[in-house]
mmCIF file with all atom_site columns, C-alpha atoms in Angstrom:
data_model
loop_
_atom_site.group_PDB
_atom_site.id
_atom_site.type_symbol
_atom_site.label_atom_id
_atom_site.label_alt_id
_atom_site.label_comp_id
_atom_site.label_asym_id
_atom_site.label_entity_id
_atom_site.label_seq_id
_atom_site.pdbx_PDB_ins_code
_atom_site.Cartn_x
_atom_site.Cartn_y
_atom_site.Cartn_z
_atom_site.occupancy
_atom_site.B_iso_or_equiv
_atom_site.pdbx_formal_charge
_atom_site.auth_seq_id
_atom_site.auth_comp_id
_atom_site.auth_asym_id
_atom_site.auth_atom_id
_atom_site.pdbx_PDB_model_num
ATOM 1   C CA . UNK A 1 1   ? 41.226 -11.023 -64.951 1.00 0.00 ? 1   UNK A CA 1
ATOM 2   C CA . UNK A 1 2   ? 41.623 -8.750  -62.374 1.00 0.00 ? 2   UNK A CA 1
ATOM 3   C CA . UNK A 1 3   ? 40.499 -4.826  -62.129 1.00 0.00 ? 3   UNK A CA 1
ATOM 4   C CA . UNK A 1 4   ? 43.877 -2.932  -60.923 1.00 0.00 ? 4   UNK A CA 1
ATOM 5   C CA . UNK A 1 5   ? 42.818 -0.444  -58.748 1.00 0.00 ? 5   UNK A CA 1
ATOM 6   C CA . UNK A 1 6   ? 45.283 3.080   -58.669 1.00 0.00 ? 6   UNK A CA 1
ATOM 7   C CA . UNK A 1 7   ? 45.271 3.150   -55.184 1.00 0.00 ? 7   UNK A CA 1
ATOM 8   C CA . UNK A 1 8   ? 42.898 1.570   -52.322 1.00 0.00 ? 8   UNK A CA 1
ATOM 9   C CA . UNK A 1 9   ? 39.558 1.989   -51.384 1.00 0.00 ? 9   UNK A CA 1
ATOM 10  C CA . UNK A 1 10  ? 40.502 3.368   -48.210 1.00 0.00 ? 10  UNK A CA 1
ATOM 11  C CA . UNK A 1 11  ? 42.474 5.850   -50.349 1.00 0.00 ? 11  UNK A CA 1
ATOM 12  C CA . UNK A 1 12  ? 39.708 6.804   -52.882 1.00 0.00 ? 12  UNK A CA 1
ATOM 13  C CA . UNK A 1 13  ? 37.428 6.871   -49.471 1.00 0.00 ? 13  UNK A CA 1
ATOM 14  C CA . UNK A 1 14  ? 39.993 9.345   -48.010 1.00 0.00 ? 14  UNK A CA 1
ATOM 15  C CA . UNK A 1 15  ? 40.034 11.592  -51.068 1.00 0.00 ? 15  UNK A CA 1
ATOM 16  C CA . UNK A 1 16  ? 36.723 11.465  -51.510 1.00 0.00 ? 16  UNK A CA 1
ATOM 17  C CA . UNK A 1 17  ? 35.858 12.706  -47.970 1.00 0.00 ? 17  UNK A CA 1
ATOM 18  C CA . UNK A 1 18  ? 39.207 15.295  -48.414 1.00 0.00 ? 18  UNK A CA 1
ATOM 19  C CA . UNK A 1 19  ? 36.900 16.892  -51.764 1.00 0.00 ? 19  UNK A CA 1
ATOM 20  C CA . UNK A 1 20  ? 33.882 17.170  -49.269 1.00 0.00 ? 20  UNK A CA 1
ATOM 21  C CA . UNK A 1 21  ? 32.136 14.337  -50.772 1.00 0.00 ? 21  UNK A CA 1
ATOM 22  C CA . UNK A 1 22  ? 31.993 12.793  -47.571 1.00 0.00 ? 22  UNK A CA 1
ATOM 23  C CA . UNK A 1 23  ? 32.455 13.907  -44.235 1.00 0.00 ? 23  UNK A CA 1
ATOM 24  C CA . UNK A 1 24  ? 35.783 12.437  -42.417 1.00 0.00 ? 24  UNK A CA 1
ATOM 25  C CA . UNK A 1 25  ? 33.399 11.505  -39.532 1.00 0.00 ? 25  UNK A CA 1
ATOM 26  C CA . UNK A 1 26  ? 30.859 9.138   -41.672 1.00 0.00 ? 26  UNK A CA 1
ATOM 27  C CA . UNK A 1 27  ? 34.372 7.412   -43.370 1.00 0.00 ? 27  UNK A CA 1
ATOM 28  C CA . UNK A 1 28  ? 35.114 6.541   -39.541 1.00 0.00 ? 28  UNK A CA 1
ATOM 29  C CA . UNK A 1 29  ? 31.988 5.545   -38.480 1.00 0.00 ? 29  UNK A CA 1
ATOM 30  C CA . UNK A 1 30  ? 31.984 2.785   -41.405 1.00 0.00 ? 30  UNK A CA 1
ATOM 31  C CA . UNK A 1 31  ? 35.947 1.813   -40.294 1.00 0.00 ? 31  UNK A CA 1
ATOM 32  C CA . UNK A 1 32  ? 34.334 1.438   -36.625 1.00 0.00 ? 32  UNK A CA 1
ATOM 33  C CA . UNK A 1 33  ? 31.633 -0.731  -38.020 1.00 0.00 ? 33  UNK A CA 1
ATOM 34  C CA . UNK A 1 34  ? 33.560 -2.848  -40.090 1.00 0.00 ? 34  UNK A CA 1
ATOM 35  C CA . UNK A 1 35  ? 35.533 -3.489  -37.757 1.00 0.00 ? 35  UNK A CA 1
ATOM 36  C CA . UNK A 1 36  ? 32.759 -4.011  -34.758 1.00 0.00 ? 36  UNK A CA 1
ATOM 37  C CA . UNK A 1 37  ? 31.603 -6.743  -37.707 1.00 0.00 ? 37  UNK A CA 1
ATOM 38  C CA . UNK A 1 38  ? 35.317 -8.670  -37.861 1.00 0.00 ? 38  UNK A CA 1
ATOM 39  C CA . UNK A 1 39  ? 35.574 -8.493  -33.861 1.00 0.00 ? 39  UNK A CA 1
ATOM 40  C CA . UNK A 1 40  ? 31.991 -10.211 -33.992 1.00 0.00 ? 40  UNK A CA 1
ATOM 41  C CA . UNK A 1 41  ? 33.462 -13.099 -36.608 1.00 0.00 ? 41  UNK A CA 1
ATOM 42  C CA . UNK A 1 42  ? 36.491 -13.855 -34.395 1.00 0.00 ? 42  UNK A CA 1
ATOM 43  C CA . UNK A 1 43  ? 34.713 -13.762 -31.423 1.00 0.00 ? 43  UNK A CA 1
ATOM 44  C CA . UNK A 1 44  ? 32.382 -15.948 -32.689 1.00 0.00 ? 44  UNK A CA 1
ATOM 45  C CA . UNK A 1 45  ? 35.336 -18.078 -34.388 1.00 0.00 ? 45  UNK A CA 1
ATOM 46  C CA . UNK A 1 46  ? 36.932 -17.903 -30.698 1.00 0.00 ? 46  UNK A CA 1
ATOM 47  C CA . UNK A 1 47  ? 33.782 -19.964 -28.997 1.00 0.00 ? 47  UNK A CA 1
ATOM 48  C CA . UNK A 1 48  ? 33.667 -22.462 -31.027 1.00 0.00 ? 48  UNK A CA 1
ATOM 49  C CA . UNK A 1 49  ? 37.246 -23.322 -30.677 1.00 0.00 ? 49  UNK A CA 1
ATOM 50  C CA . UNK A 1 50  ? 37.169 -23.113 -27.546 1.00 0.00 ? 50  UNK A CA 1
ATOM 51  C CA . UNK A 1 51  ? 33.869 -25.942 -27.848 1.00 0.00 ? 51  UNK A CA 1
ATOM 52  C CA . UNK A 1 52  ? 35.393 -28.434 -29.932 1.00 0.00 ? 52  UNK A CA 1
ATOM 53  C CA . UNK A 1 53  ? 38.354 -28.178 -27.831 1.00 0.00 ? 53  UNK A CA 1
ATOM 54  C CA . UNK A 1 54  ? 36.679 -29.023 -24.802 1.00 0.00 ? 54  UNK A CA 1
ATOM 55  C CA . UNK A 1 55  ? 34.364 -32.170 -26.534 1.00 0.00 ? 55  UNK A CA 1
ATOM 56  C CA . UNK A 1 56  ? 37.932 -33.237 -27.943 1.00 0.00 ? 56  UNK A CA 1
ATOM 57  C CA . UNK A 1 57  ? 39.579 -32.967 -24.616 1.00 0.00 ? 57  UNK A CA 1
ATOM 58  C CA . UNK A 1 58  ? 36.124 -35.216 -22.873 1.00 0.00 ? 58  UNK A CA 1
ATOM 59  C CA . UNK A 1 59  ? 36.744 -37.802 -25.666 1.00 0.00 ? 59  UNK A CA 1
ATOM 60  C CA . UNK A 1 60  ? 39.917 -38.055 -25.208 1.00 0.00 ? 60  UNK A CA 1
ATOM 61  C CA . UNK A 1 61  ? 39.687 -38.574 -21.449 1.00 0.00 ? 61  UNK A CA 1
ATOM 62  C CA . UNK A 1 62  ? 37.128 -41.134 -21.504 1.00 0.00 ? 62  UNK A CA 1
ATOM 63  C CA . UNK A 1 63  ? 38.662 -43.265 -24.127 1.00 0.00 ? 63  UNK A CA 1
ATOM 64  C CA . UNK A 1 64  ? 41.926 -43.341 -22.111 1.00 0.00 ? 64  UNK A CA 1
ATOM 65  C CA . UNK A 1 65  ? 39.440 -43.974 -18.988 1.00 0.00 ? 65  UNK A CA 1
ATOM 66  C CA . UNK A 1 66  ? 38.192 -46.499 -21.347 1.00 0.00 ? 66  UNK A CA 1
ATOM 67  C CA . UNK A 1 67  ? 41.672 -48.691 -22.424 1.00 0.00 ? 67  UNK A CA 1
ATOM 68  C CA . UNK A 1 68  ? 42.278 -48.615 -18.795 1.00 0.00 ? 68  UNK A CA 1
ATOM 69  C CA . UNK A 1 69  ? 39.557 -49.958 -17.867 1.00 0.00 ? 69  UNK A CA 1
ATOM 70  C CA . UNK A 1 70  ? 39.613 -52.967 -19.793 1.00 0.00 ? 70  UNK A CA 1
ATOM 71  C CA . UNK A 1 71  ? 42.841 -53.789 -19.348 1.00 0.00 ? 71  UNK A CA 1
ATOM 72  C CA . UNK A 1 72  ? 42.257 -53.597 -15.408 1.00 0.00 ? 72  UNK A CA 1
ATOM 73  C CA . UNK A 1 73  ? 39.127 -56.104 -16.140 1.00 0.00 ? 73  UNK A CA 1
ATOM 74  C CA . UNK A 1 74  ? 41.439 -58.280 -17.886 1.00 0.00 ? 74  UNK A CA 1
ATOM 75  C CA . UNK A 1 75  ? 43.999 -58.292 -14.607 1.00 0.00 ? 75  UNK A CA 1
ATOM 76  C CA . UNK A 1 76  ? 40.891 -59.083 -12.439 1.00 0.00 ? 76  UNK A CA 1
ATOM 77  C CA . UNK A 1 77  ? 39.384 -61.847 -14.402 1.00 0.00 ? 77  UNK A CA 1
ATOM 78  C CA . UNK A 1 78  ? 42.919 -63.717 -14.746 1.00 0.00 ? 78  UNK A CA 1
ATOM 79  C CA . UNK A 1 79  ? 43.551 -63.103 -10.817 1.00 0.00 ? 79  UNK A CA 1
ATOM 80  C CA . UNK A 1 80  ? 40.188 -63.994 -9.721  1.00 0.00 ? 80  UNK A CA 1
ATOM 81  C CA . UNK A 1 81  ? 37.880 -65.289 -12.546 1.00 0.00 ? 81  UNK A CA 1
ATOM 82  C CA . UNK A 1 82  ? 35.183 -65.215 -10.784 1.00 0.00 ? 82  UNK A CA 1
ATOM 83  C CA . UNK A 1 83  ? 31.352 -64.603 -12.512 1.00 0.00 ? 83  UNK A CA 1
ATOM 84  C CA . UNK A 1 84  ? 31.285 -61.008 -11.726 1.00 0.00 ? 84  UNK A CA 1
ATOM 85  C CA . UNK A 1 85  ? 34.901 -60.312 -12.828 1.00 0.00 ? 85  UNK A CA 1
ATOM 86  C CA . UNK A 1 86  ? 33.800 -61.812 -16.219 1.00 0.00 ? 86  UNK A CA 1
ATOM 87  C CA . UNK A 1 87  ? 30.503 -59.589 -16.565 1.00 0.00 ? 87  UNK A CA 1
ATOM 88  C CA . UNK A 1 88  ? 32.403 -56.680 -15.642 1.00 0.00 ? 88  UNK A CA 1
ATOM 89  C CA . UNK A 1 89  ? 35.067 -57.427 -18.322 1.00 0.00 ? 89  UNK A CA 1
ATOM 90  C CA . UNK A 1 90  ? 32.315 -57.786 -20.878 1.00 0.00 ? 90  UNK A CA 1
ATOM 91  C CA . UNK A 1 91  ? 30.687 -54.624 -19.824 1.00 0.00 ? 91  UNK A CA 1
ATOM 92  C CA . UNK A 1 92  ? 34.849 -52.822 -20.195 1.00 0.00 ? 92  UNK A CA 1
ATOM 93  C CA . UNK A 1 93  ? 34.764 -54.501 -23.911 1.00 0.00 ? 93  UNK A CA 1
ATOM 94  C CA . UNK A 1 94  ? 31.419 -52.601 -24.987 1.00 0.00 ? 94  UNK A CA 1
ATOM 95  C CA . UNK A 1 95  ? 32.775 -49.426 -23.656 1.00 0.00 ? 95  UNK A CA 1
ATOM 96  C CA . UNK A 1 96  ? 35.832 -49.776 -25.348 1.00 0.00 ? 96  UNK A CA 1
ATOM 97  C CA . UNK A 1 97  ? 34.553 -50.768 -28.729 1.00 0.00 ? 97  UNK A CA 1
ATOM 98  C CA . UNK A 1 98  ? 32.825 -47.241 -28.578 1.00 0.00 ? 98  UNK A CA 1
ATOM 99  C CA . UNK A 1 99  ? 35.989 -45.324 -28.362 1.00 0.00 ? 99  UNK A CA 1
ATOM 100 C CA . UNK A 1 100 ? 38.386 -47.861 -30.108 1.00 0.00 ? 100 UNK A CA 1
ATOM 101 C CA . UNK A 1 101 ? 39.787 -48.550 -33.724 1.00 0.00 ? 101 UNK A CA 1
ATOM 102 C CA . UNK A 1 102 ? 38.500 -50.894 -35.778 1.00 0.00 ? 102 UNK A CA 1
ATOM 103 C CA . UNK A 1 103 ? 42.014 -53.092 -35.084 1.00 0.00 ? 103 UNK A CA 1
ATOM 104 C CA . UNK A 1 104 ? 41.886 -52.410 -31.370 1.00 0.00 ? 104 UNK A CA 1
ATOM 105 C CA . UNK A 1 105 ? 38.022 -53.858 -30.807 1.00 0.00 ? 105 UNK A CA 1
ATOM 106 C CA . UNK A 1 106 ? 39.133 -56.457 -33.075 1.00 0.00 ? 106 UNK A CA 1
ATOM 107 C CA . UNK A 1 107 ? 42.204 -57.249 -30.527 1.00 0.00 ? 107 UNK A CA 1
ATOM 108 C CA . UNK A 1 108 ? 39.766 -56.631 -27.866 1.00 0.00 ? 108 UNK A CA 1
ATOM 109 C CA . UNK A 1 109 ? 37.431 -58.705 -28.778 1.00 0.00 ? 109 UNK A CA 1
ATOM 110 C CA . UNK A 1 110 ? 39.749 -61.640 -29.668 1.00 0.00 ? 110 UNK A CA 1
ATOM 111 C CA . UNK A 1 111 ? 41.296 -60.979 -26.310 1.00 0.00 ? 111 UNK A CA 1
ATOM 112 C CA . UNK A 1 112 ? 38.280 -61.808 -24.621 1.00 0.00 ? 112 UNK A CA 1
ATOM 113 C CA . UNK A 1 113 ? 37.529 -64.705 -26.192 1.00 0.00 ? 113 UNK A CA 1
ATOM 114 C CA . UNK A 1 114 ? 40.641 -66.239 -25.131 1.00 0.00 ? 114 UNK A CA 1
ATOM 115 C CA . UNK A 1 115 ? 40.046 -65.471 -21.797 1.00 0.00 ? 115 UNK A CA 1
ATOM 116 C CA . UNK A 1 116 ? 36.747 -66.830 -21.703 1.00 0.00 ? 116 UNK A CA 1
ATOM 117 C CA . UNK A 1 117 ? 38.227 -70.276 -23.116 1.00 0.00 ? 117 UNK A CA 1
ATOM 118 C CA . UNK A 1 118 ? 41.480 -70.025 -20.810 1.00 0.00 ? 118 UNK A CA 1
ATOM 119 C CA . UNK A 1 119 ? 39.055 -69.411 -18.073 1.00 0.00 ? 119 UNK A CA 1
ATOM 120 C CA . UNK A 1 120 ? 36.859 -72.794 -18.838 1.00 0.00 ? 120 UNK A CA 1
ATOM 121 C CA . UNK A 1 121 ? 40.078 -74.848 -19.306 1.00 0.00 ? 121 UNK A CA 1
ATOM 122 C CA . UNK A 1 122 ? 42.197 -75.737 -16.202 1.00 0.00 ? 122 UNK A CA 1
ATOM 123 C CA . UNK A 1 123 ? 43.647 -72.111 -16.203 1.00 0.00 ? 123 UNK A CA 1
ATOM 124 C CA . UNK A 1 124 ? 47.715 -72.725 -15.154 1.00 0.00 ? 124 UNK A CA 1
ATOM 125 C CA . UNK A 1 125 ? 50.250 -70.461 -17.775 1.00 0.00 ? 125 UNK A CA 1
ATOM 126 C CA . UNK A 1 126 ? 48.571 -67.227 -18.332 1.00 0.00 ? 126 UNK A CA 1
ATOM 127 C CA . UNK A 1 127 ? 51.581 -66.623 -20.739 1.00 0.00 ? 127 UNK A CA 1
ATOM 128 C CA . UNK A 1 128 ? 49.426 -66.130 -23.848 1.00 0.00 ? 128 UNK A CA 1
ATOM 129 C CA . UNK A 1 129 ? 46.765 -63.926 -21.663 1.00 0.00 ? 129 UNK A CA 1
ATOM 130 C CA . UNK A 1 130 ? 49.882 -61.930 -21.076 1.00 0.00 ? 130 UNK A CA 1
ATOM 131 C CA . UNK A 1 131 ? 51.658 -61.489 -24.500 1.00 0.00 ? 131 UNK A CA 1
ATOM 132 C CA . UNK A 1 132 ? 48.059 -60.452 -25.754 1.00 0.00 ? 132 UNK A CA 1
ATOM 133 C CA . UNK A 1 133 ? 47.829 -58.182 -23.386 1.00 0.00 ? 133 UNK A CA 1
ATOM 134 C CA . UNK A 1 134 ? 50.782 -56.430 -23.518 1.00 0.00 ? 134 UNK A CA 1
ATOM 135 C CA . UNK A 1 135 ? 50.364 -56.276 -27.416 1.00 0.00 ? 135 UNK A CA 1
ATOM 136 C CA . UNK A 1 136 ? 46.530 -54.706 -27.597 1.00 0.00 ? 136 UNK A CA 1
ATOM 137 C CA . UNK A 1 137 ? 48.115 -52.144 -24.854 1.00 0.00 ? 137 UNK A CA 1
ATOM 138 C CA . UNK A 1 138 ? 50.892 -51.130 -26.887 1.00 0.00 ? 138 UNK A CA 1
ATOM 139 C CA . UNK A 1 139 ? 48.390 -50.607 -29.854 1.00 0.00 ? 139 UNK A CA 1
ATOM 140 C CA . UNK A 1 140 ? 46.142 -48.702 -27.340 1.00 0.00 ? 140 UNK A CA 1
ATOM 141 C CA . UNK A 1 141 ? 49.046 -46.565 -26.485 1.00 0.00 ? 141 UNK A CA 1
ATOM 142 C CA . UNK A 1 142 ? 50.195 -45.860 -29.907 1.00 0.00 ? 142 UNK A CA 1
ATOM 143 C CA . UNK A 1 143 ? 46.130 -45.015 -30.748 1.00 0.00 ? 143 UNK A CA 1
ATOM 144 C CA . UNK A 1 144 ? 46.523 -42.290 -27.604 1.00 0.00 ? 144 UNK A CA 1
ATOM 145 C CA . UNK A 1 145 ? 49.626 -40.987 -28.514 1.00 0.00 ? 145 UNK A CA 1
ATOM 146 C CA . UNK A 1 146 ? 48.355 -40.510 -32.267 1.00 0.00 ? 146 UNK A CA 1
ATOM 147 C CA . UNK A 1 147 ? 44.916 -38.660 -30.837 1.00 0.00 ? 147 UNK A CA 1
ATOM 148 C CA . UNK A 1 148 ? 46.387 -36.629 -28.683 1.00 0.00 ? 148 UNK A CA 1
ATOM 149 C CA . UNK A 1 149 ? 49.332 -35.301 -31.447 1.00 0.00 ? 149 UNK A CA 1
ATOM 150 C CA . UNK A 1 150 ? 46.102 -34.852 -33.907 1.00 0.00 ? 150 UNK A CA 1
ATOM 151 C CA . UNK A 1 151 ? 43.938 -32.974 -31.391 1.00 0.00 ? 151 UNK A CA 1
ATOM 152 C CA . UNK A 1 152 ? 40.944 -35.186 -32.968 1.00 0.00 ? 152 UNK A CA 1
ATOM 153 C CA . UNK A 1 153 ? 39.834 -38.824 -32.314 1.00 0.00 ? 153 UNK A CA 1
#
């Protein structure tokens, strides 16, 4: 249940002030602080925008730093396969899993297992290496493309 008020409360402030109640000059000193007070709020509203913004734009970079990264590992280690290819592949994997969905470190994960076992085999069709690929990055992409349209990771 709501009070119906005649008129405003700037109004009954106006009239007030108009009967000598209160002087015109204190009604605008308390408009001039009230709003000083809401310039403070959106101000303050306005920085911390502009903070999450910024931490949402650095998250978003490195995790797309991130995907990249691991798929580049996973084009070194089937070109090369070499010991340090393979560390630095495992070392793309743990930064990925800290940026990743659950599904993508899963893919990830399973991905370099594979490779590991490819690797140890007598490596000749890297078919599989390939369709794997290509199928974690188009889940990576679609995981970008839904982070960047949210604003939020």
């Amino acid at each position: 249940m709501f009070l119906r008020l005649p008129c405003s409360p700037l109004a009954d402030c106006v009239k007030i002030a108009a009967k000598g109640g209160v002087k015109v000059n204190d009604l605008w000193n308390v408009i001039s602080a009230g709003l000083s007070l809401a310039s403070v709020f959106v101000a303050a509203f306005a920085v911390l925008s502009a903070r999450r913004t910024a931490l949402t734009g650095t998250y978003f970079s490195e995790m797309t730093k991130a995907y990249a990264d691991y798929l580049h590992c996973v084009a070194d280690f089937v070109l090369r396969r070499g010991a340090a290819e393979r560390d630095t592949l495992a070392s793309a994997l743990y930064r990925l899993q800290l940026f990743a969905s659950s599904e993508i470190a899963s893919d990830a994960q399973d991905l370099y297992a594979t490779l590991l076992n490819w690797a140890q085999s007598n490596p000749t069709n890297a078919l599989q290496i390939d369709s794997l690929t290509n199928d974690l990055g188009a889940k990576m992409k679609a995981h970008l493309d839904r982070t960047r349209k949210r604003g939020n990771p």
